[in-house]
């Protein structure tokens, strides 16, 4: 107890933020030992995703003291590797600007050039700016689609991709070597606040993903989900020649409290309700959503059978549509270009690539892996992340993805066809690839480890009436991929061409996630195949939940 109290007092004494200093002093005054023990039980771990966690005082929370140490460690790493310049971006979450400014102050004091984006902007603008400016690293202060109490610190290197091992461990070691906070110098000024020209350069690049002179007659409803996407997306649509989207008014302005949604993620139940309400009044061709930092893109299509009159496309469906559009446009060169997707995404992309004479690679989850595939022309993962211009942005980009799907929908509209028609055509050509997800959010992270341990000790042998024909522990590596905490099962049985389950802990949220795919042959009647696949997926979810103890 005395050790925890002493560490808390020492932390409060050097805390540069009056808000978290007062918070910690209040906990000390109240003698709230359980809360203090939780906050000082270790440190917030720096990994390939950088830092992410709840805001608050102490070493296991996101705060200015933690960020200053992280920035000092990153600066030491860059200097040791000959780096000279960084670009820093930030979203509109609580404390994002403070964390970005502190990073600029640390970098400048360390003798590095620091370029700060001019205002809260989408993550893909930062990813683009790194290579555009020839910087050696980038930092984006964002927690993406996490709840409002969270923030994060995402690190990129000079190739514009997020860090991968061993850089994460090397930076973490530099952070651990930082002494008292007072030993970290902070410059009062000297960094460059970039002008709007960097945003203009990004917009020119984003619009260049489109074919010149194509149809632009398309009506859309758009929500930035209380984030920073509105100005950038509407500017991109205007430059491209699309009509201005009808914006979901209640979610248009950046608001770090995300007051209209439980979680600011288009995939979460209820998050799209206001967008669908706006669409029922406006009658658009498409509904488009970004998550709060606009690196993800979601799309909904009219569906009279759906309760809201609109159906959200699954991430895998949008991933397949974008690939099919690039192939149709001749925007991918056979024998040279490569498509890629994470191992939790649908295998349909591999079929599309093979049919077009393109290369294909599976990767581990995350764009830090997808963006590094040699020869990459297009990559995606099922969590609404799409990289449609890897030569410009080596990360998922919800703005350029929205432009590309709008172009595809406008071309189809001119032909009297829809995105749903193309999905049916893909099913006939390659088999119906149906995917779903089973996930569980936990308050106690040890429960995730318990689920993984249970499945490793008692692996399922039969799910949804299908035999488990192979079980891979991804900790051992699989298919030449680096080791990761995950399990993959392949299944076979009557009525399906193939089936697959991947179970893994989320890398950014307190969740365990199970990714399901069923491939059903199509003999001319796509709705019947969809119904059959849906029944198998429902049984898979039920049986897997029982096997995992979810």
Coordinates of C-alpha atoms in Angstrom, one line a residue:
X1 CA 0.0 0.0 0.0
X2 CA 2.7 2.5 1.0
X3 CA 4.5 1.8 -2.3
X4 CA 1.4 2.6 -4.4
X5 CA 0.8 5.8 -2.4
X6 CA 4.4 6.9 -2.8
X7 CA 4.3 6.3 -6.5
X8 CA 1.1 8.2 -6.8
X9 CA 2.4 11.2 -4.9
X10 CA 5.6 11.2 -7.0
X11 CA 3.5 11.0 -10.2
X12 CA 1.3 13.9 -9.1
X13 CA 4.3 16.0 -8.2
X14 CA 5.6 16.0 -11.8
X15 CA 2.3 15.8 -13.7
X16 CA 2.3 18.6 -16.2
X17 CA -1.5 18.6 -16.7
X18 CA -3.6 20.4 -14.0
X19 CA -6.6 18.2 -14.8
X20 CA -4.9 14.9 -14.2
X21 CA -2.9 16.3 -11.3
X22 CA -6.1 17.3 -9.6
X23 CA -7.7 14.0 -10.4
X24 CA -4.8 12.1 -8.8
X25 CA -4.6 14.4 -5.8
X26 CA -8.4 13.8 -5.2
X27 CA -7.8 10.0 -5.3
X28 CA -5.0 10.4 -2.8
X29 CA -7.1 12.6 -0.5
X30 CA -10.0 10.1 -0.6
X31 CA -7.6 7.2 0.1
X32 CA -9.1 5.3 -2.9
X33 CA -6.5 2.5 -2.8
X34 CA -8.3 0.1 -5.2
X35 CA -8.4 2.8 -7.9
X36 CA -4.8 3.9 -7.2
X37 CA -3.6 0.3 -7.3
X38 CA -5.2 -0.2 -10.8
X39 CA -3.7 3.0 -12.1
X40 CA -0.2 2.1 -10.9
X41 CA -0.2 -1.6 -11.7
X42 CA 2.3 -1.4 -14.5
X43 CA 2.4 0.9 -17.5
X44 CA 0.4 1.4 -20.6
X45 CA 2.1 -0.9 -23.1
X46 CA 3.6 0.5 -26.3
X47 CA 3.2 -1.9 -29.2
X48 CA 2.6 -1.9 -32.9
X49 CA -0.6 0.0 -32.4
X50 CA 1.3 2.6 -30.4
X51 CA -0.6 3.5 -27.2
X52 CA -4.3 3.3 -26.6
X53 CA -6.3 3.4 -23.4
X54 CA -8.6 5.4 -21.2
X55 CA -7.8 9.0 -20.3
X56 CA -6.8 9.7 -16.8
X57 CA -3.9 10.1 -14.3
X58 CA -1.3 7.4 -13.8
X59 CA 1.0 5.2 -15.9
X60 CA -1.8 2.9 -17.1
X61 CA -3.8 5.7 -18.6
X62 CA -3.5 8.1 -21.5
X63 CA -2.3 11.5 -20.2
X64 CA 0.3 14.1 -21.0
X65 CA 3.0 12.5 -18.8
X66 CA 2.7 9.2 -20.6
X67 CA 2.7 10.9 -24.0
X68 CA 5.7 13.1 -23.2
X69 CA 7.6 9.9 -22.2
X70 CA 6.4 8.2 -25.4
X71 CA 7.5 11.1 -27.5
X72 CA 10.9 11.3 -25.8
X73 CA 11.4 7.5 -26.5
X74 CA 10.4 7.9 -30.1
X75 CA 12.7 10.9 -30.5
X76 CA 15.6 8.9 -29.1
X77 CA 14.8 6.0 -31.5
X78 CA 14.7 8.4 -34.5
X79 CA 18.0 10.0 -33.6
X80 CA 19.6 6.6 -33.1
X81 CA 18.5 5.7 -36.6
X82 CA 19.4 9.0 -38.3
X83 CA 16.0 10.5 -38.4
X84 CA 15.5 14.2 -38.6
X85 CA 11.8 15.0 -39.1
X86 CA 8.4 14.0 -37.9
X87 CA 4.8 14.9 -38.9
X88 CA 2.2 15.0 -36.1
X89 CA -1.6 14.9 -36.6
X90 CA -4.5 14.8 -34.2
X91 CA -8.3 14.3 -34.2
X92 CA -10.9 16.1 -32.1
X93 CA -11.0 13.8 -29.1
X94 CA -10.4 15.0 -25.5
X95 CA -6.7 16.0 -25.0
X96 CA -5.7 15.2 -28.6
X97 CA -4.4 18.7 -29.4
X98 CA -2.5 18.7 -26.0
X99 CA -0.8 15.4 -26.8
X100 CA 0.1 16.5 -30.3
X101 CA 1.5 19.8 -29.1
X102 CA 3.6 18.0 -26.4
X103 CA 4.9 15.7 -29.0
X104 CA 6.0 18.6 -31.2
X105 CA 7.6 20.2 -28.2
X106 CA 9.6 17.1 -27.3
X107 CA 10.7 16.5 -30.9
X108 CA 11.8 20.1 -31.3
X109 CA 13.8 20.1 -28.1
X110 CA 15.4 16.8 -29.2
X111 CA 16.8 18.5 -32.3
X112 CA 14.3 17.1 -34.7
X113 CA 12.1 19.0 -37.1
X114 CA 8.5 18.7 -36.1
X115 CA 5.6 19.5 -38.5
X116 CA 2.1 19.8 -36.9
X117 CA -1.0 19.4 -39.1
X118 CA -3.0 22.7 -39.1
X119 CA -6.1 21.4 -37.4
X120 CA -7.9 18.2 -36.4
X121 CA -7.8 16.1 -39.6
X122 CA -8.4 12.5 -40.7
X123 CA -5.8 9.9 -40.0
X124 CA -5.2 9.3 -43.8
X125 CA -4.1 12.9 -44.2
X126 CA -1.4 12.3 -41.7
X127 CA -0.4 9.0 -43.3
X128 CA -0.2 10.8 -46.7
X129 CA 1.8 13.8 -45.3
X130 CA 4.6 11.6 -44.0
X131 CA 5.7 10.6 -47.5
X132 CA 4.6 13.9 -49.1
X133 CA 6.9 15.8 -46.8
X134 CA 9.7 13.2 -46.8
X135 CA 9.5 12.8 -43.0
X136 CA 11.2 10.0 -41.1
X137 CA 8.2 9.3 -38.8
X138 CA 4.6 10.3 -38.1
X139 CA 2.4 10.4 -35.0
X140 CA -1.4 10.4 -35.1
X141 CA -3.2 11.2 -31.9
X142 CA -6.5 9.3 -32.1
X143 CA -8.4 6.4 -30.6
X144 CA -10.3 5.9 -33.9
X145 CA -13.7 4.4 -33.1
X146 CA -13.1 3.7 -29.4
X147 CA -15.4 5.1 -26.7
X148 CA -15.1 8.8 -25.8
X149 CA -13.1 8.2 -22.6
X150 CA -10.2 6.7 -24.7
X151 CA -7.4 8.3 -26.7
X152 CA -4.4 6.9 -28.5
X153 CA -1.0 7.5 -30.0
X154 CA -0.3 5.8 -33.4
X155 CA 3.2 5.8 -34.8
X156 CA 4.3 5.5 -38.4
X157 CA 7.8 5.3 -39.9
X158 CA 9.0 7.1 -43.0
X159 CA 7.6 4.7 -45.5
X160 CA 4.1 5.9 -44.3
X161 CA 3.2 2.5 -42.7
X162 CA 2.5 1.8 -39.1
X163 CA 5.3 0.3 -37.1
X164 CA 5.9 -3.5 -37.0
X165 CA 8.4 -5.5 -34.9
X166 CA 11.1 -5.0 -34.0
X167 CA 10.6 -1.2 -34.2
X168 CA 7.8 -1.4 -31.6
X169 CA 10.1 -3.1 -29.1
X170 CA 13.0 -0.8 -29.8
X171 CA 10.8 2.3 -29.3
X172 CA 9.3 0.7 -26.1
X173 CA 12.9 0.2 -24.8
X174 CA 13.7 3.8 -25.4
X175 CA 10.5 4.9 -23.6
X176 CA 11.4 2.6 -20.6
X177 CA 14.8 4.3 -20.4
X178 CA 13.4 7.8 -19.9
X179 CA 14.1 9.0 -16.4
X180 CA 12.1 11.6 -14.4
X181 CA 9.7 13.7 -16.5
X182 CA 11.7 16.8 -15.6
X183 CA 14.6 15.3 -17.5
X184 CA 12.7 15.5 -20.8
X185 CA 13.2 19.0 -22.3
X186 CA 10.1 20.7 -23.9
X187 CA 10.6 23.4 -26.4
X188 CA 8.3 26.4 -26.1
X189 CA 8.2 26.9 -29.8
X190 CA 10.2 26.1 -32.9
X191 CA 8.0 23.5 -34.6
X192 CA 6.2 24.2 -37.9
X193 CA 2.4 24.4 -38.0
X194 CA 1.6 23.3 -41.5
X195 CA -0.7 25.3 -43.8
X196 CA -3.7 24.1 -45.7
X197 CA -1.5 23.2 -48.7
X198 CA -0.9 19.8 -47.2
X199 CA -4.6 19.2 -47.1
X200 CA -4.9 20.4 -50.6
X201 CA -2.2 18.0 -51.7
X202 CA -4.0 15.1 -50.0
X203 CA -7.3 16.0 -51.7
X204 CA -5.6 16.1 -55.1
X205 CA -4.2 12.7 -54.5
X206 CA -7.5 11.3 -53.2
X207 CA -9.5 12.5 -56.2
X208 CA -6.9 11.0 -58.5
X209 CA -8.1 7.5 -57.6
X210 CA -11.1 8.1 -59.9
X211 CA -11.2 7.7 -63.6
X212 CA -11.4 11.1 -65.3
X213 CA -14.7 11.9 -67.0
X214 CA -16.8 9.2 -65.4
X215 CA -20.4 9.5 -64.3
X216 CA -20.9 11.5 -61.1
X217 CA -24.7 11.5 -60.8
X218 CA -25.2 9.9 -57.4
X219 CA -27.0 11.1 -54.3
X220 CA -25.6 10.3 -50.9
X221 CA -26.3 10.7 -47.2
X222 CA -23.1 11.0 -45.1
X223 CA -22.2 10.9 -41.4
X224 CA -18.8 11.6 -40.0
X225 CA -20.0 10.0 -36.7
X226 CA -19.1 13.1 -34.6
X227 CA -15.5 13.0 -36.0
X228 CA -13.2 14.9 -38.2
X229 CA -14.2 13.6 -41.7
X230 CA -16.8 16.1 -42.8
X231 CA -14.7 18.9 -44.3
X232 CA -12.3 16.6 -46.0
X233 CA -14.9 14.2 -47.5
X234 CA -17.2 17.0 -48.7
X235 CA -14.2 18.8 -50.2
X236 CA -13.2 15.6 -52.0
X237 CA -16.7 15.0 -53.3
X238 CA -16.9 18.5 -54.6
X239 CA -13.5 18.3 -56.3
X240 CA -14.5 15.0 -57.9
X241 CA -17.7 16.4 -59.3
X242 CA -20.2 14.5 -57.1
X243 CA -23.2 16.3 -55.7
X244 CA -22.8 17.4 -52.1
X245 CA -23.8 14.7 -49.7
X246 CA -26.7 15.3 -47.4
X247 CA -25.1 15.3 -44.0
X248 CA -26.6 13.8 -40.8
X249 CA -27.0 17.1 -39.0
X250 CA -26.9 15.6 -35.4
X251 CA -23.5 14.0 -36.1
X252 CA -21.9 16.6 -38.4
X253 CA -19.8 18.6 -36.0
X254 CA -16.8 17.1 -34.2
X255 CA -17.8 16.2 -30.6
X256 CA -15.4 14.2 -28.4
X257 CA -18.3 12.9 -26.3
X258 CA -20.1 11.2 -29.3
X259 CA -23.5 12.0 -27.7
X260 CA -25.8 10.2 -30.2
X261 CA -24.1 6.8 -30.2
X262 CA -23.1 4.2 -27.6
X263 CA -19.9 3.6 -29.6
X264 CA -18.7 5.8 -32.5
X265 CA -18.2 2.8 -34.8
X266 CA -20.5 2.3 -37.9
X267 CA -20.4 -1.5 -37.2
X268 CA -21.9 -1.1 -33.7
X269 CA -25.7 -1.6 -33.2
X270 CA -27.6 1.7 -33.4
X271 CA -24.7 3.7 -34.7
X272 CA -26.3 4.2 -38.1
X273 CA -29.8 4.8 -36.9
X274 CA -29.7 8.6 -37.5
X275 CA -28.1 8.1 -40.9
X276 CA -30.9 5.8 -41.9
X277 CA -33.5 8.2 -40.5
X278 CA -31.9 11.0 -42.7
X279 CA -31.9 8.6 -45.7
X280 CA -35.6 7.9 -45.3
X281 CA -36.3 11.6 -45.7
X282 CA -33.7 12.3 -48.4
X283 CA -34.0 9.2 -50.5
X284 CA -30.4 8.9 -51.6
X285 CA -28.7 6.2 -53.7
X286 CA -26.2 5.4 -50.9
X287 CA -25.5 6.0 -47.3
X288 CA -21.8 6.6 -46.5
X289 CA -20.2 6.8 -43.0
X290 CA -16.7 7.3 -41.7
X291 CA -15.6 6.5 -38.2
X292 CA -14.4 9.5 -36.1
X293 CA -10.8 9.7 -37.6
X294 CA -12.1 8.8 -41.1
X295 CA -9.8 6.0 -41.8
X296 CA -12.7 3.5 -42.1
X297 CA -15.6 3.7 -44.5
X298 CA -19.0 2.1 -44.2
X299 CA -21.7 1.9 -46.9
X300 CA -25.4 1.1 -46.8
X301 CA -27.7 0.3 -49.7
X302 CA -31.5 0.5 -50.1
X303 CA -33.2 -2.7 -49.0
X304 CA -37.0 -2.8 -48.6
X305 CA -36.7 -6.0 -46.6
X306 CA -34.6 -4.4 -43.9
X307 CA -36.3 -2.8 -40.9
X308 CA -34.8 0.6 -41.5
X309 CA -35.2 0.3 -45.3
X310 CA -31.4 0.2 -45.6
X311 CA -28.8 -2.6 -45.3
X312 CA -25.3 -2.0 -44.1
X313 CA -22.8 -3.8 -46.4
X314 CA -20.5 -6.0 -44.5
X315 CA -16.9 -5.0 -44.6
X316 CA -16.1 -8.0 -46.7
X317 CA -18.8 -7.1 -49.2
X318 CA -17.5 -3.6 -49.7
X319 CA -14.0 -5.0 -49.9
X320 CA -15.0 -7.3 -52.7
X321 CA -16.9 -4.5 -54.5
X322 CA -14.0 -2.2 -54.5
X323 CA -11.7 -5.0 -55.9
X324 CA -14.2 -5.8 -58.6
X325 CA -14.4 -2.1 -59.6
X326 CA -10.6 -1.8 -59.8
X327 CA -10.5 -4.9 -62.0
X328 CA -13.3 -3.8 -64.2
X329 CA -11.6 -0.4 -64.7
X330 CA -8.4 -2.0 -65.7
X331 CA -6.7 -0.2 -62.7
X332 CA -4.8 -3.3 -61.7
X333 CA -2.1 -4.8 -64.0
X334 CA -2.1 -8.6 -64.3
X335 CA 1.2 -10.3 -63.5
X336 CA 2.4 -7.3 -61.6
X337 CA -0.1 -6.0 -59.1
X338 CA -1.1 -7.7 -55.9
X339 CA -4.3 -7.7 -53.8
X340 CA -4.1 -8.5 -50.1
X341 CA -6.4 -9.0 -47.2
X342 CA -6.0 -10.0 -43.6
X343 CA -6.5 -13.6 -42.5
X344 CA -9.8 -12.6 -40.8
X345 CA -11.3 -11.2 -44.0
X346 CA -13.2 -13.1 -46.7
X347 CA -11.4 -15.4 -49.1
X348 CA -13.4 -14.0 -51.9
X349 CA -10.7 -11.4 -52.6
X350 CA -8.3 -14.2 -53.5
X351 CA -10.8 -15.6 -56.0
X352 CA -11.3 -12.2 -57.6
X353 CA -7.5 -11.7 -57.9
X354 CA -6.9 -15.1 -59.4
X355 CA -9.6 -14.6 -62.0
X356 CA -8.0 -11.3 -63.0
X357 CA -4.5 -12.7 -63.2
X358 CA -3.4 -10.7 -60.1
X359 CA -1.2 -11.8 -57.2
X360 CA -2.8 -12.3 -53.8
X361 CA -1.4 -12.4 -50.3
X362 CA -2.9 -13.1 -46.8
X363 CA -1.5 -11.0 -44.0
X364 CA -1.9 -10.8 -40.3
X365 CA -4.6 -8.4 -39.0
X366 CA -3.9 -4.7 -39.4
X367 CA -2.8 -2.3 -42.1
X368 CA 0.7 -2.3 -40.7
X369 CA 1.0 -5.7 -42.4
X370 CA -1.3 -5.2 -45.4
X371 CA 0.5 -2.0 -46.5
X372 CA 3.9 -3.8 -46.6
X373 CA 2.9 -6.4 -49.1
X374 CA 5.3 -6.1 -52.1
X375 CA 3.5 -4.9 -55.3
X376 CA 0.3 -4.0 -53.4
X377 CA -2.4 -2.4 -55.5
X378 CA -5.3 -2.8 -53.2
X379 CA -5.8 -4.2 -49.7
X380 CA -8.6 -4.4 -47.2
X381 CA -9.7 -6.0 -44.0
X382 CA -13.2 -6.7 -42.9
X383 CA -13.3 -4.0 -40.1
X384 CA -14.2 -1.4 -42.8
X385 CA -10.6 -0.6 -43.7
X386 CA -9.7 -0.1 -47.3
X387 CA -6.4 0.9 -49.0
X388 CA -7.3 1.8 -52.5
X389 CA -4.2 4.0 -53.3
X390 CA -1.2 2.4 -51.5
X391 CA 1.2 4.6 -53.5
X392 CA -0.4 7.6 -51.9
X393 CA -1.6 6.4 -48.5
X394 CA -0.1 3.3 -47.0
X395 CA -2.9 2.8 -44.6
X396 CA -6.6 2.4 -44.6
X397 CA -8.3 5.6 -46.0
X398 CA -12.0 6.1 -45.5
X399 CA -12.0 9.2 -47.8
X400 CA -10.6 7.7 -50.9
X401 CA -12.6 4.5 -50.4
X402 CA -15.8 6.6 -50.2
X403 CA -14.8 8.3 -53.5
X404 CA -14.2 4.9 -55.2
X405 CA -17.4 3.3 -54.1
X406 CA -19.3 6.4 -55.2
X407 CA -17.7 6.2 -58.6
X408 CA -18.7 2.5 -58.9
X409 CA -22.3 3.2 -57.8
X410 CA -22.6 6.1 -60.2
X411 CA -21.4 3.9 -63.1
X412 CA -23.8 1.2 -62.2
X413 CA -26.6 3.7 -61.8
X414 CA -26.0 4.8 -65.4
X415 CA -26.3 1.2 -66.5
X416 CA -29.5 0.6 -64.5
X417 CA -27.7 -1.7 -62.0
X418 CA -26.8 -1.6 -58.3
X419 CA -24.0 -2.7 -56.0
X420 CA -26.3 -5.5 -54.9
X421 CA -26.4 -6.8 -58.5
X422 CA -22.6 -7.0 -58.6
X423 CA -22.6 -8.9 -55.3
X424 CA -24.9 -11.4 -56.9
X425 CA -22.7 -11.7 -59.9
X426 CA -19.7 -12.3 -57.8
X427 CA -21.5 -15.0 -55.9
X428 CA -22.4 -16.8 -59.2
X429 CA -18.8 -16.5 -60.5
X430 CA -17.0 -17.5 -57.3
X431 CA -19.5 -19.0 -54.9
X432 CA -21.4 -17.2 -52.2
X433 CA -18.9 -16.1 -49.6
X434 CA -20.9 -15.2 -46.5
X435 CA -19.2 -13.8 -43.4
X436 CA -20.2 -12.9 -39.9
X437 CA -18.6 -12.1 -36.6
X438 CA -19.1 -13.1 -33.0
X439 CA -17.5 -10.8 -30.5
X440 CA -17.6 -10.2 -26.8
X441 CA -16.6 -7.0 -25.0
X442 CA -15.2 -7.7 -21.5
X443 CA -14.5 -5.5 -18.4
X444 CA -11.7 -7.9 -17.2
X445 CA -9.0 -8.5 -19.8
X446 CA -8.1 -11.8 -18.2
X447 CA -11.4 -13.2 -19.5
X448 CA -10.0 -13.0 -23.1
X449 CA -7.0 -15.0 -22.1
X450 CA -9.4 -17.6 -20.5
X451 CA -11.3 -17.9 -23.8
X452 CA -8.1 -18.5 -25.7
X453 CA -6.8 -21.0 -23.2
X454 CA -10.1 -22.9 -23.2
X455 CA -10.1 -23.3 -26.9
X456 CA -6.4 -24.4 -26.9
X457 CA -7.0 -27.0 -24.3
X458 CA -10.4 -28.2 -25.6
X459 CA -10.4 -27.5 -29.4
X460 CA -13.8 -28.0 -31.1
X461 CA -14.0 -31.0 -33.4
X462 CA -17.4 -30.2 -34.9
X463 CA -19.3 -26.9 -35.4
X464 CA -22.6 -26.3 -37.1
X465 CA -22.7 -29.9 -38.2
X466 CA -19.4 -29.5 -40.0
X467 CA -16.2 -31.4 -39.2
X468 CA -13.2 -29.3 -38.1
X469 CA -10.6 -30.7 -40.6
X470 CA -7.7 -28.5 -39.4
X471 CA -6.9 -26.5 -36.4
X472 CA -4.0 -24.0 -36.4
X473 CA -2.5 -22.2 -33.4
X474 CA -1.3 -18.9 -35.0
X475 CA 1.1 -18.5 -32.1
X476 CA 3.2 -21.1 -34.0
X477 CA 3.0 -19.1 -37.2
X478 CA 0.9 -20.2 -40.2
X479 CA 1.5 -20.0 -43.9
X480 CA 4.7 -18.2 -43.4
X481 CA 3.1 -15.4 -41.3
X482 CA 4.6 -14.1 -38.1
X483 CA 3.3 -15.6 -34.9
X484 CA 0.2 -14.0 -33.4
X485 CA -2.3 -14.8 -30.7
X486 CA -5.0 -16.5 -32.6
X487 CA -6.6 -19.8 -33.6
X488 CA -7.8 -20.8 -37.1
X489 CA -10.2 -23.7 -37.9
X490 CA -11.1 -25.0 -41.3
X491 CA -14.3 -27.0 -41.7
X492 CA -15.9 -29.2 -44.2
X493 CA -19.3 -30.9 -44.7
X494 CA -22.4 -31.3 -46.8
X495 CA -23.8 -28.1 -48.4
X496 CA -20.7 -26.0 -48.2
X497 CA -17.7 -25.6 -50.4
X498 CA -15.6 -24.5 -47.4
X499 CA -15.9 -22.8 -44.0
X500 CA -13.4 -21.1 -41.7
X501 CA -13.3 -19.7 -38.2
X502 CA -10.6 -17.4 -36.8
X503 CA -10.6 -16.5 -33.1
X504 CA -8.3 -13.7 -31.7
X505 CA -8.2 -10.9 -29.1
X506 CA -8.8 -7.5 -30.5
X507 CA -5.7 -5.4 -30.8
X508 CA -7.4 -2.1 -30.0
X509 CA -10.4 -2.9 -27.8
X510 CA -11.2 -5.1 -24.8
X511 CA -12.9 -7.7 -27.0
X512 CA -12.4 -11.3 -28.1
X513 CA -13.4 -11.6 -31.8
X514 CA -14.5 -14.7 -33.8
X515 CA -14.5 -14.3 -37.6
X516 CA -16.7 -16.7 -39.5
X517 CA -16.8 -17.5 -43.2
X518 CA -19.0 -20.0 -45.2
X519 CA -18.7 -20.5 -48.9
X520 CA -21.8 -22.0 -50.6
X521 CA -22.0 -23.0 -54.2
X522 CA -24.5 -21.1 -56.3
X523 CA -26.6 -23.0 -58.8
X524 CA -28.4 -20.1 -60.4
X525 CA -30.5 -19.0 -57.4
X526 CA -28.5 -16.6 -55.3
X527 CA -31.2 -15.9 -52.6
X528 CA -31.4 -19.6 -51.8
X529 CA -27.6 -19.8 -51.4
X530 CA -27.7 -16.7 -49.1
X531 CA -30.4 -18.3 -47.0
X532 CA -28.4 -21.6 -46.7
X533 CA -25.2 -19.7 -45.8
X534 CA -27.1 -17.6 -43.2
X535 CA -28.4 -20.8 -41.5
X536 CA -24.9 -22.2 -41.3
X537 CA -23.4 -19.0 -40.0
X538 CA -26.1 -18.8 -37.3
X539 CA -25.3 -22.4 -36.2
X540 CA -21.6 -21.6 -36.3
X541 CA -22.1 -18.6 -34.0
X542 CA -24.1 -20.6 -31.5
X543 CA -21.8 -23.6 -31.4
X544 CA -18.6 -21.5 -31.2
X545 CA -20.1 -19.4 -28.4
X546 CA -20.7 -22.6 -26.4
X547 CA -17.2 -24.0 -27.2
X548 CA -15.5 -20.7 -26.2
X549 CA -17.6 -20.1 -23.2
X550 CA -18.9 -16.7 -24.5

